[in-house]
GROMACS .gro file of N, CA and C in nm:
model
  324
    1UNK      N    1   0.085  -0.116   0.000
    1UNK     CA    2   0.000   0.000   0.000
    1UNK      C    3   0.090   0.123   0.000
    2UNK      N    4   0.127   0.170  -0.118
    2UNK     CA    5   0.225   0.277  -0.131
    2UNK      C    6   0.162   0.415  -0.119
    3UNK      N    7   0.054   0.436  -0.184
    3UNK     CA    8  -0.007   0.567  -0.199
    3UNK      C    9  -0.099   0.598  -0.081
    4UNK      N   10  -0.102   0.726  -0.040
    4UNK     CA   11  -0.189   0.768   0.070
    4UNK      C   12  -0.336   0.741   0.035
    5UNK      N   13  -0.374   0.767  -0.089
    5UNK     CA   14  -0.512   0.742  -0.132
    5UNK      C   15  -0.548   0.594  -0.120
    6UNK      N   16  -0.450   0.508  -0.142
    6UNK     CA   17  -0.474   0.365  -0.130
    6UNK      C   18  -0.500   0.325   0.015
    7UNK      N   19  -0.446   0.400   0.110
    7UNK     CA   20  -0.461   0.367   0.251
    7UNK      C   21  -0.593   0.416   0.311
    8UNK      N   22  -0.663   0.504   0.243
    8UNK     CA   23  -0.786   0.562   0.299
    8UNK      C   24  -0.889   0.454   0.328
    9UNK      N   25  -0.919   0.369   0.231
    9UNK     CA   26  -1.018   0.263   0.252
    9UNK      C   27  -0.971   0.168   0.360
   10UNK      N   28  -0.844   0.129   0.356
   10UNK     CA   29  -0.792   0.036   0.456
   10UNK      C   30  -0.803   0.095   0.596
   11UNK      N   31  -0.770   0.222   0.612
   11UNK     CA   32  -0.782   0.286   0.743
   11UNK      C   33  -0.926   0.289   0.791
   12UNK      N   34  -1.019   0.320   0.702
   12UNK     CA   35  -1.160   0.325   0.739
   12UNK      C   36  -1.213   0.187   0.777
   13UNK      N   37  -1.176   0.086   0.701
   13UNK     CA   38  -1.223  -0.049   0.732
   13UNK      C   39  -1.160  -0.100   0.861
   14UNK      N   40  -1.033  -0.065   0.884
   14UNK     CA   41  -0.968  -0.105   1.009
   14UNK      C   42  -1.034  -0.038   1.129
   15UNK      N   43  -1.078   0.086   1.114
   15UNK     CA   44  -1.151   0.153   1.222
   15UNK      C   45  -1.282   0.079   1.251
   16UNK      N   46  -1.350   0.037   1.147
   16UNK     CA   47  -1.474  -0.039   1.166
   16UNK      C   48  -1.447  -0.172   1.234
   17UNK      N   49  -1.338  -0.238   1.196
   17UNK     CA   50  -1.302  -0.365   1.258
   17UNK      C   51  -1.272  -0.344   1.406
   18UNK      N   52  -1.194  -0.240   1.438
   18UNK     CA   53  -1.159  -0.212   1.577
   18UNK      C   54  -1.281  -0.175   1.660
   19UNK      N   55  -1.379  -0.106   1.598
   19UNK     CA   56  -1.503  -0.070   1.667
   19UNK      C   57  -1.589  -0.191   1.696
   20UNK      N   58  -1.565  -0.300   1.627
   20UNK     CA   59  -1.643  -0.421   1.648
   20UNK      C   60  -1.758  -0.439   1.551
   21UNK      N   61  -1.756  -0.363   1.441
   21UNK     CA   62  -1.865  -0.373   1.343
   21UNK      C   63  -1.877  -0.512   1.281
   22UNK      N   64  -1.770  -0.590   1.282
   22UNK     CA   65  -1.772  -0.721   1.220
   22UNK      C   66  -1.766  -0.835   1.322
   23UNK      N   67  -1.774  -0.802   1.450
   23UNK     CA   68  -1.761  -0.904   1.555
   23UNK      C   69  -1.868  -1.012   1.545
   24UNK      N   70  -1.986  -0.979   1.496
   24UNK     CA   71  -2.092  -1.078   1.483
   24UNK      C   72  -2.053  -1.191   1.387
   25UNK      N   73  -1.961  -1.162   1.297
   25UNK     CA   74  -1.917  -1.262   1.200
   25UNK      C   75  -1.798  -1.344   1.251
   26UNK      N   76  -1.733  -1.299   1.356
   26UNK     CA   77  -1.616  -1.368   1.410
   26UNK      C   78  -1.664  -1.470   1.512
   27UNK      N   79  -1.708  -1.585   1.462
   27UNK     CA   80  -1.781  -1.682   1.543
   27UNK      C   81  -1.700  -1.801   1.591
   28UNK      N   82  -1.576  -1.812   1.550
   28UNK     CA   83  -1.493  -1.927   1.587
   28UNK      C   84  -1.372  -1.883   1.667
   29UNK      N   85  -1.318  -1.975   1.749
   29UNK     CA   86  -1.189  -1.944   1.811
   29UNK      C   87  -1.086  -1.917   1.701
   30UNK      N   88  -0.994  -1.829   1.725
   30UNK     CA   89  -0.887  -1.791   1.632
   30UNK      C   90  -0.938  -1.706   1.514
   31UNK      N   91  -1.065  -1.677   1.510
   31UNK     CA   92  -1.121  -1.590   1.407
   31UNK      C   93  -1.121  -1.450   1.466
   32UNK      N   94  -1.009  -1.381   1.450
   32UNK     CA   95  -0.987  -1.255   1.521
   32UNK      C   96  -1.001  -1.134   1.431
   33UNK      N   97  -1.009  -1.021   1.494
   33UNK     CA   98  -1.012  -0.894   1.420
   33UNK      C   99  -0.884  -0.877   1.340
   34UNK      N  100  -0.772  -0.913   1.399
   34UNK     CA  101  -0.643  -0.899   1.329
   34UNK      C  102  -0.639  -0.986   1.204
   35UNK      N  103  -0.689  -1.109   1.215
   35UNK     CA  104  -0.689  -1.198   1.100
   35UNK      C  105  -0.779  -1.143   0.989
   36UNK      N  106  -0.893  -1.087   1.024
   36UNK     CA  107  -0.981  -1.025   0.925
   36UNK      C  108  -0.913  -0.905   0.859
   37UNK      N  109  -0.846  -0.824   0.939
   37UNK     CA  110  -0.776  -0.707   0.887
   37UNK      C  111  -0.668  -0.748   0.787
   38UNK      N  112  -0.595  -0.852   0.818
   38UNK     CA  113  -0.490  -0.901   0.728
   38UNK      C  114  -0.550  -0.951   0.597
   39UNK      N  115  -0.661  -1.022   0.606
   39UNK     CA  116  -0.727  -1.072   0.486
   39UNK      C  117  -0.771  -0.957   0.395
   40UNK      N  118  -0.829  -0.854   0.454
   40UNK     CA  119  -0.873  -0.738   0.376
   40UNK      C  120  -0.754  -0.665   0.316
   41UNK      N  121  -0.648  -0.648   0.394
   41UNK     CA  122  -0.530  -0.580   0.344
   41UNK      C  123  -0.469  -0.655   0.225
   42UNK      N  124  -0.462  -0.786   0.234
   42UNK     CA  125  -0.407  -0.866   0.124
   42UNK      C  126  -0.492  -0.854  -0.001
   43UNK      N  127  -0.623  -0.855   0.016
   43UNK     CA  128  -0.713  -0.842  -0.099
   43UNK      C  129  -0.696  -0.705  -0.164
   44UNK      N  130  -0.685  -0.600  -0.082
   44UNK     CA  131  -0.664  -0.465  -0.137
   44UNK      C  132  -0.530  -0.454  -0.208
   45UNK      N  133  -0.427  -0.510  -0.149
   45UNK     CA  134  -0.294  -0.506  -0.210
   45UNK      C  135  -0.295  -0.575  -0.347
   46UNK      N  136  -0.360  -0.690  -0.354
   46UNK     CA  137  -0.369  -0.763  -0.481
   46UNK      C  138  -0.445  -0.680  -0.585
   47UNK      N  139  -0.552  -0.616  -0.540
   47UNK     CA  140  -0.632  -0.535  -0.633
   47UNK      C  141  -0.552  -0.415  -0.684
   48UNK      N  142  -0.481  -0.346  -0.595
   48UNK     CA  143  -0.402  -0.229  -0.634
   48UNK      C  144  -0.289  -0.269  -0.726
   49UNK      N  145  -0.224  -0.380  -0.696
   49UNK     CA  146  -0.114  -0.430  -0.779
   49UNK      C  147  -0.159  -0.459  -0.921
   50UNK      N  148  -0.283  -0.505  -0.934
   50UNK     CA  149  -0.332  -0.537  -1.068
   50UNK      C  150  -0.398  -0.415  -1.136
   51UNK      N  151  -0.386  -0.298  -1.073
   51UNK     CA  152  -0.434  -0.175  -1.134
   51UNK      C  153  -0.578  -0.139  -1.100
   52UNK      N  154  -0.637  -0.210  -1.005
   52UNK     CA  155  -0.775  -0.181  -0.966
   52UNK      C  156  -0.785  -0.070  -0.864
   53UNK      N  157  -0.908  -0.036  -0.829
   53UNK     CA  158  -0.932   0.068  -0.729
   53UNK      C  159  -0.913   0.012  -0.589
   54UNK      N  160  -0.868   0.095  -0.494
   54UNK     CA  161  -0.841   0.047  -0.359
   54UNK      C  162  -0.966   0.046  -0.270
   55UNK      N  163  -1.075  -0.012  -0.322
   55UNK     CA  164  -1.201  -0.021  -0.248
   55UNK      C  165  -1.258  -0.161  -0.269
   56UNK      N  166  -1.315  -0.217  -0.162
   56UNK     CA  167  -1.381  -0.346  -0.172
   56UNK      C  168  -1.531  -0.326  -0.153
   57UNK      N  169  -1.610  -0.401  -0.229
   57UNK     CA  170  -1.755  -0.394  -0.210
   57UNK      C  171  -1.796  -0.492  -0.100
   58UNK      N  172  -1.924  -0.492  -0.064
   58UNK     CA  173  -1.973  -0.576   0.046
   58UNK      C  174  -1.947  -0.724   0.022
   59UNK      N  175  -1.964  -0.769  -0.102
   59UNK     CA  176  -1.940  -0.911  -0.132
   59UNK      C  177  -1.794  -0.948  -0.113
   60UNK      N  178  -1.704  -0.858  -0.149
   60UNK     CA  179  -1.561  -0.885  -0.132
   60UNK      C  180  -1.523  -0.887   0.016
   61UNK      N  181  -1.587  -0.801   0.094
   61UNK     CA  182  -1.563  -0.803   0.238
   61UNK      C  183  -1.617  -0.933   0.297
   62UNK      N  184  -1.733  -0.978   0.250
   62UNK     CA  185  -1.787  -1.107   0.295
   62UNK      C  186  -1.694  -1.221   0.257
   63UNK      N  187  -1.630  -1.213   0.140
   63UNK     CA  188  -1.531  -1.314   0.100
   63UNK      C  189  -1.413  -1.314   0.197
   64UNK      N  190  -1.371  -1.196   0.241
   64UNK     CA  191  -1.261  -1.187   0.338
   64UNK      C  192  -1.302  -1.248   0.471
   65UNK      N  193  -1.427  -1.228   0.510
   65UNK     CA  194  -1.477  -1.289   0.634
   65UNK      C  195  -1.477  -1.441   0.619
   66UNK      N  196  -1.521  -1.490   0.504
   66UNK     CA  197  -1.521  -1.634   0.478
   66UNK      C  198  -1.379  -1.690   0.479
   67UNK      N  199  -1.285  -1.616   0.423
   67UNK     CA  200  -1.145  -1.658   0.422
   67UNK      C  201  -1.090  -1.663   0.566
   68UNK      N  202  -1.128  -1.565   0.646
   68UNK     CA  203  -1.087  -1.562   0.786
   68UNK      C  204  -1.142  -1.683   0.860
   69UNK      N  205  -1.267  -1.718   0.832
   69UNK     CA  206  -1.330  -1.834   0.895
   69UNK      C  207  -1.258  -1.963   0.854
   70UNK      N  208  -1.225  -1.973   0.726
   70UNK     CA  209  -1.155  -2.091   0.676
   70UNK      C  210  -1.018  -2.106   0.743
   71UNK      N  211  -0.948  -1.996   0.757
   71UNK     CA  212  -0.817  -1.999   0.823
   71UNK      C  213  -0.832  -2.043   0.968
   72UNK      N  214  -0.932  -1.989   1.038
   72UNK     CA  215  -0.957  -2.027   1.177
   72UNK      C  216  -0.990  -2.176   1.188
   73UNK      N  217  -1.069  -2.227   1.094
   73UNK     CA  218  -1.102  -2.370   1.095
   73UNK      C  219  -0.978  -2.457   1.076
   74UNK      N  220  -0.888  -2.414   0.988
   74UNK     CA  221  -0.764  -2.489   0.968
   74UNK      C  222  -0.679  -2.490   1.095
   75UNK      N  223  -0.675  -2.378   1.164
   75UNK     CA  224  -0.600  -2.372   1.291
   75UNK      C  225  -0.662  -2.467   1.393
   76UNK      N  226  -0.795  -2.463   1.405
   76UNK     CA  227  -0.864  -2.551   1.499
   76UNK      C  228  -0.836  -2.697   1.465
   77UNK      N  229  -0.849  -2.734   1.339
   77UNK     CA  230  -0.824  -2.873   1.298
   77UNK      C  231  -0.681  -2.915   1.327
   78UNK      N  232  -0.587  -2.827   1.303
   78UNK     CA  233  -0.447  -2.857   1.332
   78UNK      C  234  -0.428  -2.880   1.482
   79UNK      N  235  -0.486  -2.792   1.564
   79UNK     CA  236  -0.473  -2.807   1.709
   79UNK      C  237  -0.540  -2.935   1.758
   80UNK      N  238  -0.652  -2.973   1.696
   80UNK     CA  239  -0.719  -3.098   1.734
   80UNK      C  240  -0.631  -3.217   1.696
   81UNK      N  241  -0.576  -3.215   1.576
   81UNK     CA  242  -0.489  -3.326   1.531
   81UNK      C  243  -0.365  -3.341   1.618
   82UNK      N  244  -0.312  -3.228   1.664
   82UNK     CA  245  -0.193  -3.231   1.749
   82UNK      C  246  -0.225  -3.262   1.895
   83UNK      N  247  -0.353  -3.270   1.927
   83UNK     CA  248  -0.394  -3.300   2.063
   83UNK      C  249  -0.392  -3.180   2.156
   84UNK      N  250  -0.394  -3.060   2.098
   84UNK     CA  251  -0.393  -2.938   2.178
   84UNK      C  252  -0.534  -2.891   2.214
   85UNK      N  253  -0.633  -2.934   2.137
   85UNK     CA  254  -0.773  -2.896   2.162
   85UNK      C  255  -0.861  -3.018   2.147
   86UNK      N  256  -0.973  -3.014   2.218
   86UNK     CA  257  -1.075  -3.116   2.199
   86UNK      C  258  -1.210  -3.046   2.185
   87UNK      N  259  -1.297  -3.108   2.108
   87UNK     CA  260  -1.432  -3.055   2.094
   87UNK      C  261  -1.519  -3.119   2.201
   88UNK      N  262  -1.590  -3.037   2.274
   88UNK     CA  263  -1.680  -3.085   2.378
   88UNK      C  264  -1.823  -3.047   2.342
   89UNK      N  265  -1.915  -3.084   2.427
   89UNK     CA  266  -2.056  -3.050   2.404
   89UNK      C  267  -2.079  -2.899   2.408
   90UNK      N  268  -1.994  -2.829   2.484
   90UNK     CA  269  -2.013  -2.684   2.500
   90UNK      C  270  -1.922  -2.602   2.410
   91UNK      N  271  -1.837  -2.665   2.333
   91UNK     CA  272  -1.747  -2.592   2.244
   91UNK      C  273  -1.612  -2.659   2.235
   92UNK      N  274  -1.506  -2.581   2.230
   92UNK     CA  275  -1.371  -2.633   2.222
   92UNK      C  276  -1.297  -2.602   2.351
   93UNK      N  277  -1.213  -2.695   2.394
   93UNK     CA  278  -1.134  -2.674   2.515
   93UNK      C  279  -0.988  -2.707   2.486
   94UNK      N  280  -0.900  -2.634   2.553
   94UNK     CA  281  -0.758  -2.663   2.543
   94UNK      C  282  -0.727  -2.783   2.632
   95UNK      N  283  -0.642  -2.871   2.582
   95UNK     CA  284  -0.604  -2.988   2.660
   95UNK      C  285  -0.489  -2.952   2.754
   96UNK      N  286  -0.458  -3.046   2.844
   96UNK     CA  287  -0.344  -3.025   2.933
   96UNK      C  288  -0.215  -3.012   2.852
   97UNK      N  289  -0.207  -3.085   2.742
   97UNK     CA  290  -0.090  -3.076   2.653
   97UNK      C  291  -0.070  -2.933   2.604
   98UNK      N  292  -0.177  -2.867   2.565
   98UNK     CA  293  -0.169  -2.729   2.518
   98UNK      C  294  -0.136  -2.634   2.632
   99UNK      N  295  -0.198  -2.655   2.747
   99UNK     CA  296  -0.171  -2.570   2.862
   99UNK      C  297  -0.024  -2.579   2.902
  100UNK      N  298   0.032  -2.700   2.897
  100UNK     CA  299   0.174  -2.719   2.927
  100UNK      C  300   0.261  -2.649   2.823
  101UNK      N  301   0.221  -2.658   2.696
  101UNK     CA  302   0.297  -2.593   2.588
  101UNK      C  303   0.296  -2.442   2.607
  102UNK      N  304   0.183  -2.386   2.646
  102UNK     CA  305   0.174  -2.242   2.670
  102UNK      C  306   0.263  -2.202   2.788
  103UNK      N  307   0.254  -2.277   2.896
  103UNK     CA  308   0.336  -2.246   3.014
  103UNK      C  309   0.485  -2.253   2.979
  104UNK      N  310   0.523  -2.355   2.902
  104UNK     CA  311   0.662  -2.372   2.864
  104UNK      C  312   0.708  -2.257   2.773
  105UNK      N  313   0.624  -2.217   2.681
  105UNK     CA  314   0.659  -2.111   2.587
  105UNK      C  315   0.677  -1.977   2.657
  106UNK      N  316   0.599  -1.952   2.763
  106UNK     CA  317   0.605  -1.823   2.830
  106UNK      C  318   0.684  -1.826   2.960
  107UNK      N  319   0.751  -1.936   2.986
  107UNK     CA  320   0.834  -1.946   3.104
  107UNK      C  321   0.957  -1.858   3.085
  108UNK      N  322   0.988  -1.780   3.183
  108UNK     CA  323   1.104  -1.689   3.172
  108UNK      C  324   1.216  -1.732   3.261
   0.00000   0.00000   0.00000
């Protein structure tokens, strides 16, 4: 995103993301505002690189939300396969293996 004009839409959409305008769509663990922001930024960058306008319509934003959901699902599946998460009747839970990995990673 080189040009200031190119950043206008991205800044406005990021403000909406930070305000929580899209939180209703972030329905899975790991489906975060940051991940949605990155998806939108990548789509805008691709569009600008190919000579298009630096604006996304509602359908393109919905595609970014779907992409964010797909990425979150892949993360969940990976964590389940590795034994870091389990699916329960009430949702997803971290296993003791994951809790130990987190403690080990943040041990100082």
